[in-house]
PDB file of C-alpha atoms in Angstrom:
ATOM      1  CA  UNK D   8       0.141  37.091  -7.572  1.00 40.00           C
ATOM      2  CA  UNK D   9      -3.011  35.705  -5.280  1.00 39.00           C
ATOM      3  CA  UNK D  10      -4.609  33.010  -2.812  1.00 39.00           C
ATOM      4  CA  UNK D  11      -7.045  32.218  -5.648  1.00 40.00           C
ATOM      5  CA  UNK D  12      -3.454  31.178  -8.423  1.00 41.00           C
ATOM      6  CA  UNK D  13      -2.524  28.461  -5.930  1.00 38.00           C
ATOM      7  CA  UNK D  14      -4.004  25.054  -5.638  1.00 38.00           C
ATOM      8  CA  UNK D  15      -4.742  24.982  -1.877  1.00 39.00           C
ATOM      9  CA  UNK D  16      -8.142  25.540   0.550  1.00 39.00           C
ATOM     10  CA  UNK D  17      -7.231  28.545   3.422  1.00 46.00           C
ATOM     11  CA  UNK D  18      -7.108  25.790   5.865  1.00 46.00           C
ATOM     12  CA  UNK D  19      -4.568  24.494   3.788  1.00 58.00           C
ATOM     13  CA  UNK D  20      -2.359  22.247   6.070  1.00 64.00           C
ATOM     14  CA  UNK D  21      -3.280  20.057   9.373  1.00 62.00           C
ATOM     15  CA  UNK D  22      -4.601  20.342  12.154  1.00 65.00           C
ATOM     16  CA  UNK D  23      -3.269  18.331  15.092  1.00 66.00           C
ATOM     17  CA  UNK D  24      -6.039  18.446  17.149  1.00 71.00           C
ATOM     18  CA  UNK D  25      -8.350  17.089  14.696  1.00 72.00           C
ATOM     19  CA  UNK D  26      -6.397  14.435  13.470  1.00 68.00           C
ATOM     20  CA  UNK D  27      -5.371  10.838  14.406  1.00 70.00           C
ATOM     21  CA  UNK D  28      -2.386  10.593  15.924  1.00 68.00           C
ATOM     22  CA  UNK D  29      -0.693   8.499  12.899  1.00 73.00           C
ATOM     23  CA  UNK D  30      -1.458  10.857  10.659  1.00 65.00           C
ATOM     24  CA  UNK D  31       0.003  13.911  12.362  1.00 64.00           C
ATOM     25  CA  UNK D  32       3.129  12.050  13.393  1.00 67.00           C
ATOM     26  CA  UNK D  33       3.443  11.379  10.219  1.00 75.00           C
ATOM     27  CA  UNK D  34       3.802  14.688   9.783  1.00 75.00           C
ATOM     28  CA  UNK D  35       5.694  15.559  12.881  1.00 84.00           C
ATOM     29  CA  UNK D  36       9.035  12.903  11.231  1.00 90.00           C
ATOM     30  CA  UNK D  37       9.650  16.003   9.011  1.00 93.00           C
ATOM     31  CA  UNK D  38      10.156  18.698  11.623  1.00 95.00           C
ATOM     32  CA  UNK D  39      11.978  16.223  13.558  1.00 95.00           C
ATOM     33  CA  UNK D  40      14.413  15.263  11.115  1.00 96.00           C
ATOM     34  CA  UNK D  41      14.617  19.604  10.085  1.00 97.00           C
ATOM     35  CA  UNK D  42      15.168  19.970  13.950  1.00 97.00           C
ATOM     36  CA  UNK D  43      19.252  18.320  13.715  1.00 96.00           C
ATOM     37  CA  UNK D  44      20.143  21.623  11.630  1.00 96.00           C
ATOM     38  CA  UNK D  45      17.335  24.402  13.168  1.00 95.00           C
ATOM     39  CA  UNK D  46      20.314  26.452  15.577  1.00 94.00           C
ATOM     40  CA  UNK D  47      20.551  29.648  13.730  1.00 97.00           C
ATOM     41  CA  UNK D  48      18.092  31.099  11.346  1.00 98.00           C
ATOM     42  CA  UNK D  49      15.017  28.999   9.886  1.00 98.00           C
ATOM     43  CA  UNK D  50      11.701  29.794   7.303  1.00 98.00           C
ATOM     44  CA  UNK D  51       9.061  27.985   7.124  1.00 98.00           C
ATOM     45  CA  UNK D  52       7.464  28.362   3.713  1.00 98.00           C
ATOM     46  CA  UNK D  53       3.097  26.975   4.174  1.00 96.00           C
ATOM     47  CA  UNK D  54       3.042  27.015   7.774  1.00 95.00           C
ATOM     48  CA  UNK D  55      -0.961  25.589   7.943  1.00 89.00           C
ATOM     49  CA  UNK D  56      -1.421  25.918  11.616  1.00 91.00           C
ATOM     50  CA  UNK D  57       2.350  26.409  12.782  1.00 95.00           C
ATOM     51  CA  UNK D  58       2.855  23.480  14.775  1.00 93.00           C
ATOM     52  CA  UNK D  59       6.120  23.037  12.973  1.00 95.00           C
ATOM     53  CA  UNK D  60       7.541  26.184  12.846  1.00 97.00           C
ATOM     54  CA  UNK D  61       6.483  26.076  17.017  1.00 97.00           C
ATOM     55  CA  UNK D  62       8.497  22.959  17.248  1.00 96.00           C
ATOM     56  CA  UNK D  63      11.333  24.124  15.314  1.00 98.00           C
ATOM     57  CA  UNK D  64      11.391  27.296  17.698  1.00 98.00           C
ATOM     58  CA  UNK D  65      12.024  25.191  20.454  1.00 97.00           C
ATOM     59  CA  UNK D  66      15.938  25.028  18.898  1.00 97.00           C
ATOM     60  CA  UNK D  67      16.295  28.012  16.950  1.00 98.00           C
ATOM     61  CA  UNK D  68      17.296  30.933  17.401  1.00 98.00           C
ATOM     62  CA  UNK D  69      14.769  33.030  15.039  1.00 98.00           C
ATOM     63  CA  UNK D  70      11.686  31.389  12.964  1.00 98.00           C
ATOM     64  CA  UNK D  71       9.666  32.854  10.117  1.00 98.00           C
ATOM     65  CA  UNK D  72       7.105  31.270   9.592  1.00 98.00           C
ATOM     66  CA  UNK D  73       5.282  32.077   6.139  1.00 98.00           C
ATOM     67  CA  UNK D  74       1.788  31.422   5.098  1.00 96.00           C
ATOM     68  CA  UNK D  75      -0.527  32.745   1.544  1.00 93.00           C
ATOM     69  CA  UNK D  76      -3.396  33.057   3.932  1.00 93.00           C
ATOM     70  CA  UNK D  77      -4.363  35.531   6.604  1.00 95.00           C
ATOM     71  CA  UNK D  78      -6.369  33.172   8.457  1.00 95.00           C
ATOM     72  CA  UNK D  79      -3.588  30.929   8.459  1.00 95.00           C
ATOM     73  CA  UNK D  80      -1.556  33.539  10.047  1.00 97.00           C
ATOM     74  CA  UNK D  81      -4.129  34.867  12.244  1.00 96.00           C
ATOM     75  CA  UNK D  82      -4.597  31.906  14.091  1.00 95.00           C
ATOM     76  CA  UNK D  83      -1.172  30.895  14.214  1.00 97.00           C
ATOM     77  CA  UNK D  84       0.189  34.158  15.863  1.00 97.00           C
ATOM     78  CA  UNK D  85      -2.785  33.305  18.728  1.00 96.00           C
ATOM     79  CA  UNK D  86      -2.293  30.000  19.077  1.00 95.00           C
ATOM     80  CA  UNK D  87       1.298  29.449  18.556  1.00 96.00           C
ATOM     81  CA  UNK D  88       3.424  32.141  20.968  1.00 96.00           C
ATOM     82  CA  UNK D  89       6.788  32.586  21.495  1.00 97.00           C
ATOM     83  CA  UNK D  90       9.369  35.471  21.049  1.00 98.00           C
ATOM     84  CA  UNK D  91      11.897  33.696  18.488  1.00 98.00           C
ATOM     85  CA  UNK D  92       8.690  32.964  15.856  1.00 98.00           C
ATOM     86  CA  UNK D  93       7.041  35.415  13.758  1.00 98.00           C
ATOM     87  CA  UNK D  94       3.944  34.590  10.932  1.00 98.00           C
ATOM     88  CA  UNK D  95       3.522  36.313   8.285  1.00 98.00           C
ATOM     89  CA  UNK D  96       1.268  36.416   4.987  1.00 98.00           C
ATOM     90  CA  UNK D  97       3.748  36.186   1.814  1.00 97.00           C
ATOM     91  CA  UNK D  98       3.827  34.533  -1.263  1.00 95.00           C
ATOM     92  CA  UNK D  99       6.050  31.734  -1.453  1.00 95.00           C
ATOM     93  CA  UNK D 100       7.706  32.424  -4.949  1.00 94.00           C
ATOM     94  CA  UNK D 101       8.075  36.257  -4.175  1.00 95.00           C
ATOM     95  CA  UNK D 102      10.478  36.149  -0.835  1.00 97.00           C
ATOM     96  CA  UNK D 103      11.233  39.498   1.094  1.00 96.00           C
ATOM     97  CA  UNK D 104      14.444  39.076   3.103  1.00 98.00           C
ATOM     98  CA  UNK D 105      18.405  39.625   1.987  1.00 98.00           C
ATOM     99  CA  UNK D 106      20.287  37.204   0.290  1.00 98.00           C
ATOM    100  CA  UNK D 107      21.633  33.809   2.528  1.00 98.00           C
ATOM    101  CA  UNK D 108      19.877  35.303   5.452  1.00 98.00           C
ATOM    102  CA  UNK D 109      18.386  31.716   6.645  1.00 98.00           C
ATOM    103  CA  UNK D 110      20.053  28.668   8.346  1.00 98.00           C
ATOM    104  CA  UNK D 111      17.898  26.384   7.235  1.00 98.00           C
ATOM    105  CA  UNK D 112      14.690  26.968   5.134  1.00 98.00           C
ATOM    106  CA  UNK D 113      12.205  24.075   5.564  1.00 98.00           C
ATOM    107  CA  UNK D 114       8.892  23.580   3.223  1.00 97.00           C
ATOM    108  CA  UNK D 115       6.850  20.850   3.556  1.00 95.00           C
ATOM    109  CA  UNK D 116       3.705  19.081   1.492  1.00 91.00           C
ATOM    110  CA  UNK D 117       3.857  22.355  -0.149  1.00 94.00           C
ATOM    111  CA  UNK D 118       5.979  22.207  -3.189  1.00 95.00           C
ATOM    112  CA  UNK D 119       2.850  20.466  -4.943  1.00 93.00           C
ATOM    113  CA  UNK D 120       0.503  23.716  -4.538  1.00 91.00           C
ATOM    114  CA  UNK D 121       2.735  25.507  -6.566  1.00 94.00           C
ATOM    115  CA  UNK D 122       1.254  26.451 -10.426  1.00 93.00           C
ATOM    116  CA  UNK D 123       4.251  24.852 -12.270  1.00 93.00           C
ATOM    117  CA  UNK D 124       5.215  27.839 -14.008  1.00 95.00           C
ATOM    118  CA  UNK D 125       5.947  29.752 -10.459  1.00 95.00           C
ATOM    119  CA  UNK D 126       8.233  26.235  -9.368  1.00 94.00           C
ATOM    120  CA  UNK D 127      11.510  27.842 -10.516  1.00 92.00           C
ATOM    121  CA  UNK D 128      10.496  30.897  -8.938  1.00 94.00           C
ATOM    122  CA  UNK D 129       9.843  28.835  -5.700  1.00 97.00           C
ATOM    123  CA  UNK D 130      13.078  26.923  -5.501  1.00 97.00           C
ATOM    124  CA  UNK D 131      15.671  29.774  -6.682  1.00 96.00           C
ATOM    125  CA  UNK D 132      13.809  32.091  -3.780  1.00 97.00           C
ATOM    126  CA  UNK D 133      14.612  29.020  -1.381  1.00 98.00           C
ATOM    127  CA  UNK D 134      17.879  29.063  -2.718  1.00 97.00           C
ATOM    128  CA  UNK D 135      18.751  32.875  -2.606  1.00 98.00           C
ATOM    129  CA  UNK D 136      17.614  33.678   1.058  1.00 98.00           C
ATOM    130  CA  UNK D 137      19.423  30.228   2.537  1.00 98.00           C
ATOM    131  CA  UNK D 138      23.232  30.831   3.078  1.00 97.00           C
ATOM    132  CA  UNK D 139      25.752  28.935   1.422  1.00 94.00           C
ATOM    133  CA  UNK D 140      26.397  26.701   4.107  1.00 94.00           C
ATOM    134  CA  UNK D 141      22.514  26.172   5.144  1.00 97.00           C
ATOM    135  CA  UNK D 142      20.335  23.181   4.553  1.00 97.00           C
ATOM    136  CA  UNK D 143      17.369  22.831   2.776  1.00 97.00           C
ATOM    137  CA  UNK D 144      14.010  20.481   3.561  1.00 97.00           C
ATOM    138  CA  UNK D 145      11.055  19.619   1.355  1.00 95.00           C
ATOM    139  CA  UNK D 146       9.090  17.144   1.123  1.00 92.00           C
ATOM    140  CA  UNK D 147       5.950  16.267  -0.690  1.00 90.00           C
ATOM    141  CA  UNK D 148       3.771  12.962  -1.680  1.00 82.00           C
ATOM    142  CA  UNK D 149       5.963  10.994  -4.127  1.00 71.00           C
ATOM    143  CA  UNK D 150       3.899  10.063  -6.638  1.00 63.00           C
ATOM    144  CA  UNK D 151       4.949   6.844  -7.751  1.00 64.00           C
ATOM    145  CA  UNK D 152       4.145   5.545  -3.489  1.00 67.00           C
ATOM    146  CA  UNK D 153       0.444   7.166  -4.456  1.00 58.00           C
ATOM    147  CA  UNK D 154      -0.250   5.393  -7.827  1.00 57.00           C
ATOM    148  CA  UNK D 155      -1.424   2.279  -6.140  1.00 63.00           C
ATOM    149  CA  UNK D 156      -1.187  -1.574  -9.219  1.00 73.00           C
ATOM    150  CA  UNK D 157      -4.219  -2.060 -10.597  1.00 75.00           C
ATOM    151  CA  UNK D 158      -6.196   0.779  -8.531  1.00 73.00           C
ATOM    152  CA  UNK D 159      -7.474   3.964 -10.261  1.00 72.00           C
ATOM    153  CA  UNK D 160      -4.983   7.375  -9.307  1.00 60.00           C
ATOM    154  CA  UNK D 161      -6.903  10.765  -9.169  1.00 73.00           C
ATOM    155  CA  UNK D 162      -4.307  13.562  -8.809  1.00 65.00           C
ATOM    156  CA  UNK D 163      -5.648  15.866  -5.562  1.00 70.00           C
ATOM    157  CA  UNK D 164      -7.485  18.545  -6.962  1.00 79.00           C
ATOM    158  CA  UNK D 165      -5.662  21.551  -4.566  1.00 80.00           C
ATOM    159  CA  UNK D 166      -2.685  20.271  -6.271  1.00 84.00           C
ATOM    160  CA  UNK D 167      -1.152  21.506  -9.325  1.00 84.00           C
ATOM    161  CA  UNK D 168       2.408  18.887  -9.641  1.00 88.00           C
ATOM    162  CA  UNK D 169       2.571  15.728  -8.155  1.00 88.00           C
ATOM    163  CA  UNK D 170       6.296  14.666  -8.115  1.00 88.00           C
ATOM    164  CA  UNK D 171       7.684  10.815  -8.249  1.00 87.00           C
ATOM    165  CA  UNK D 172      11.798  10.532  -6.624  1.00 89.00           C
ATOM    166  CA  UNK D 173      13.014  11.074  -9.783  1.00 92.00           C
ATOM    167  CA  UNK D 174      10.797  14.348 -11.196  1.00 92.00           C
ATOM    168  CA  UNK D 175      11.867  16.218  -7.628  1.00 93.00           C
ATOM    169  CA  UNK D 176      15.673  15.698  -7.624  1.00 94.00           C
ATOM    170  CA  UNK D 177      15.967  16.105 -11.466  1.00 94.00           C
ATOM    171  CA  UNK D 178      14.061  20.084 -10.317  1.00 93.00           C
ATOM    172  CA  UNK D 179      16.096  20.460  -7.337  1.00 95.00           C
ATOM    173  CA  UNK D 180      19.933  18.571  -8.869  1.00 94.00           C
ATOM    174  CA  UNK D 181      20.843  22.268 -11.349  1.00 93.00           C
ATOM    175  CA  UNK D 182      20.397  24.603  -8.096  1.00 91.00           C
ATOM    176  CA  UNK D 183      21.669  22.695  -5.055  1.00 92.00           C
ATOM    177  CA  UNK D 184      25.518  21.709  -4.586  1.00 89.00           C
ATOM    178  CA  UNK D 185      23.603  18.319  -3.198  1.00 91.00           C
ATOM    179  CA  UNK D 186      20.364  16.096  -3.055  1.00 92.00           C
TER     180      UNK D 186
END
Protein backbone atom coordinates (compact mmCIF):
# COMPACT_ATOMS: atom_id res chain seq x y z
CA UNK A 1 0.00 0.00 0.00
CA UNK A 2 1.31 3.43 -0.80
CA UNK A 3 0.10 6.96 -0.35
CA UNK A 4 -0.97 6.94 -3.99
CA UNK A 5 -3.57 4.25 -3.27
CA UNK A 6 -5.54 6.63 -1.06
CA UNK A 7 -7.64 9.49 -2.35
CA UNK A 8 -6.25 12.17 -0.08
CA UNK A 9 -3.79 14.96 -0.66
CA UNK A 10 -0.41 14.69 1.04
CA UNK A 11 -1.30 17.74 3.04
CA UNK A 12 -4.48 16.05 4.29
CA UNK A 13 -6.13 17.42 7.36
CA UNK A 14 -6.72 20.97 8.36
CA UNK A 15 -4.21 23.49 9.59
CA UNK A 16 -5.91 25.29 12.49
CA UNK A 17 -3.75 28.35 11.89
CA UNK A 18 -5.02 28.74 8.32
CA UNK A 19 -8.73 27.90 8.69
CA UNK A 20 -11.60 29.95 10.05
CA UNK A 21 -12.28 29.60 13.79
CA UNK A 22 -15.74 28.18 13.02
CA UNK A 23 -14.30 25.48 10.75
CA UNK A 24 -11.66 24.54 13.34
CA UNK A 25 -14.29 24.45 16.10
CA UNK A 26 -16.38 22.00 14.05
CA UNK A 27 -13.38 19.71 13.70
CA UNK A 28 -12.37 20.06 17.35
CA UNK A 29 -15.85 19.05 18.51
CA UNK A 30 -15.07 15.39 17.71
CA UNK A 31 -11.93 15.57 19.85
CA UNK A 32 -13.85 17.21 22.69
CA UNK A 33 -16.33 14.33 22.58
CA UNK A 34 -13.55 11.71 22.50
CA UNK A 35 -11.58 13.34 25.31
CA UNK A 36 -13.95 11.90 27.93
CA UNK A 37 -12.61 8.44 26.97
CA UNK A 38 -8.92 9.42 26.66
CA UNK A 39 -7.41 8.46 30.00
CA UNK A 40 -5.27 5.47 28.99
CA UNK A 41 -3.65 4.52 25.69
CA UNK A 42 -5.04 6.32 22.63
CA UNK A 43 -4.56 5.74 18.92
CA UNK A 44 -5.42 8.36 16.32
CA UNK A 45 -5.60 7.15 12.74
CA UNK A 46 -5.04 9.88 10.15
CA UNK A 47 -3.93 12.81 12.29
CA UNK A 48 -3.27 15.35 9.49
CA UNK A 49 -1.80 18.41 11.23
CA UNK A 50 -1.64 16.69 14.63
CA UNK A 51 -3.61 19.25 16.65
CA UNK A 52 -6.22 16.65 17.69
CA UNK A 53 -3.65 14.13 18.87
CA UNK A 54 -1.99 16.86 20.91
CA UNK A 55 -5.35 17.80 22.41
CA UNK A 56 -6.06 14.18 23.42
CA UNK A 57 -2.56 13.88 24.90
CA UNK A 58 -3.55 16.50 27.49
CA UNK A 59 -5.60 13.83 29.28
CA UNK A 60 -4.29 10.49 27.94
CA UNK A 61 -1.46 8.44 29.43
CA UNK A 62 -0.11 7.72 25.93
CA UNK A 63 -1.10 8.78 22.40
CA UNK A 64 0.14 7.11 19.23
CA UNK A 65 -0.89 8.99 16.10
CA UNK A 66 -0.47 7.55 12.62
CA UNK A 67 -0.65 9.06 9.19
CA UNK A 68 0.20 7.80 5.73
CA UNK A 69 2.38 10.75 4.79
CA UNK A 70 5.99 11.36 5.91
CA UNK A 71 5.53 15.11 5.62
CA UNK A 72 2.63 15.10 8.10
CA UNK A 73 4.60 12.93 10.54
CA UNK A 74 7.70 15.12 10.53
CA UNK A 75 5.74 18.41 10.70
CA UNK A 76 3.51 17.25 13.58
CA UNK A 77 6.47 15.86 15.55
CA UNK A 78 8.08 19.31 15.47
CA UNK A 79 4.90 21.31 16.07
CA UNK A 80 3.36 19.25 18.91
CA UNK A 81 5.97 18.18 21.43
CA UNK A 82 4.63 16.15 24.34
CA UNK A 83 6.36 13.32 26.21
CA UNK A 84 3.29 11.07 25.89
CA UNK A 85 2.68 11.73 22.18
CA UNK A 86 4.29 9.94 19.24
CA UNK A 87 3.64 10.53 15.53
CA UNK A 88 4.30 7.60 13.21
CA UNK A 89 4.02 6.79 9.54
CA UNK A 90 1.77 3.76 9.15
CA UNK A 91 -0.87 2.35 6.83
CA UNK A 92 -4.29 2.52 8.49
CA UNK A 93 -5.21 -0.88 7.05
CA UNK A 94 -2.16 -2.60 8.56
CA UNK A 95 -1.89 -1.50 12.19
CA UNK A 96 1.34 -2.62 13.86
CA UNK A 97 0.23 -3.09 17.49
CA UNK A 98 -0.75 -6.13 19.51
CA UNK A 99 -4.41 -7.04 19.96
CA UNK A 100 -6.36 -4.92 22.45
CA UNK A 101 -3.50 -2.44 22.97
CA UNK A 102 -5.53 0.80 23.00
CA UNK A 103 -8.29 2.00 25.29
CA UNK A 104 -9.49 4.55 22.75
CA UNK A 105 -9.11 4.58 18.98
CA UNK A 106 -10.18 7.67 17.03
CA UNK A 107 -10.31 8.33 13.32
CA UNK A 108 -11.97 11.55 12.27
CA UNK A 109 -12.72 12.38 8.65
CA UNK A 110 -10.56 9.49 7.39
CA UNK A 111 -12.82 6.57 6.51
CA UNK A 112 -14.09 8.30 3.36
CA UNK A 113 -10.52 8.25 2.00
CA UNK A 114 -10.04 4.50 2.49
CA UNK A 115 -10.50 2.53 -0.75
CA UNK A 116 -13.72 0.53 -0.57
CA UNK A 117 -11.86 -2.74 -1.10
CA UNK A 118 -9.91 -2.00 2.12
CA UNK A 119 -12.77 -0.81 4.34
CA UNK A 120 -13.17 -4.16 6.08
CA UNK A 121 -9.41 -4.35 6.79
CA UNK A 122 -9.53 -0.80 8.13
CA UNK A 123 -12.43 -1.48 10.50
CA UNK A 124 -11.20 -4.94 11.55
CA UNK A 125 -7.78 -3.46 12.37
CA UNK A 126 -9.39 -0.82 14.55
CA UNK A 127 -11.44 -3.46 16.34
CA UNK A 128 -8.38 -5.69 16.82
CA UNK A 129 -6.15 -3.05 18.45
CA UNK A 130 -8.91 -1.61 20.67
CA UNK A 131 -9.42 -3.30 24.04
CA UNK A 132 -12.66 -5.19 24.62
CA UNK A 133 -13.81 -2.51 27.06
CA UNK A 134 -12.41 0.28 24.90
CA UNK A 135 -14.09 2.91 22.77
CA UNK A 136 -13.83 3.65 19.06
CA UNK A 137 -14.80 7.11 17.79
CA UNK A 138 -15.18 7.57 14.03
CA UNK A 139 -16.52 10.52 12.12
CA UNK A 140 -17.20 11.26 8.49
CA UNK A 141 -19.34 13.66 6.55
CA UNK A 142 -22.99 12.68 6.29
CA UNK A 143 -23.69 12.24 2.59
CA UNK A 144 -27.42 12.82 3.01
CA UNK A 145 -26.78 16.13 4.76
CA UNK A 146 -24.29 17.23 2.09
CA UNK A 147 -26.72 16.47 -0.74
CA UNK A 148 -28.93 19.57 -0.77
CA UNK A 149 -32.36 19.22 -2.40
CA UNK A 150 -32.47 20.75 -5.86
CA UNK A 151 -28.71 21.32 -6.01
CA UNK A 152 -26.15 19.21 -7.86
CA UNK A 153 -23.73 17.25 -5.71
CA UNK A 154 -20.25 16.13 -6.63
CA UNK A 155 -18.27 13.79 -4.41
CA UNK A 156 -14.87 15.11 -3.42
CA UNK A 157 -12.15 13.73 -5.71
CA UNK A 158 -10.21 12.87 -2.52
CA UNK A 159 -13.00 10.60 -1.25
CA UNK A 160 -13.44 6.99 -2.24
CA UNK A 161 -16.69 6.23 -0.38
CA UNK A 162 -19.01 8.75 1.19
CA UNK A 163 -21.50 7.44 3.74
CA UNK A 164 -25.01 8.10 4.86
CA UNK A 165 -25.60 7.43 8.56
CA UNK A 166 -27.33 4.18 7.57
CA UNK A 167 -24.37 3.09 5.38
CA UNK A 168 -21.86 3.68 8.17
CA UNK A 169 -24.02 1.99 10.78
CA UNK A 170 -24.45 -1.00 8.44
CA UNK A 171 -20.67 -1.30 8.07
CA UNK A 172 -20.01 -1.09 11.81
CA UNK A 173 -22.90 -2.99 13.44
CA UNK A 174 -21.75 -6.51 12.51
CA UNK A 175 -18.38 -5.82 14.16
CA UNK A 176 -19.13 -3.77 17.26
CA UNK A 177 -21.38 -4.45 20.25
CA UNK A 178 -22.82 -0.91 20.24
CA UNK A 179 -22.88 1.64 17.41
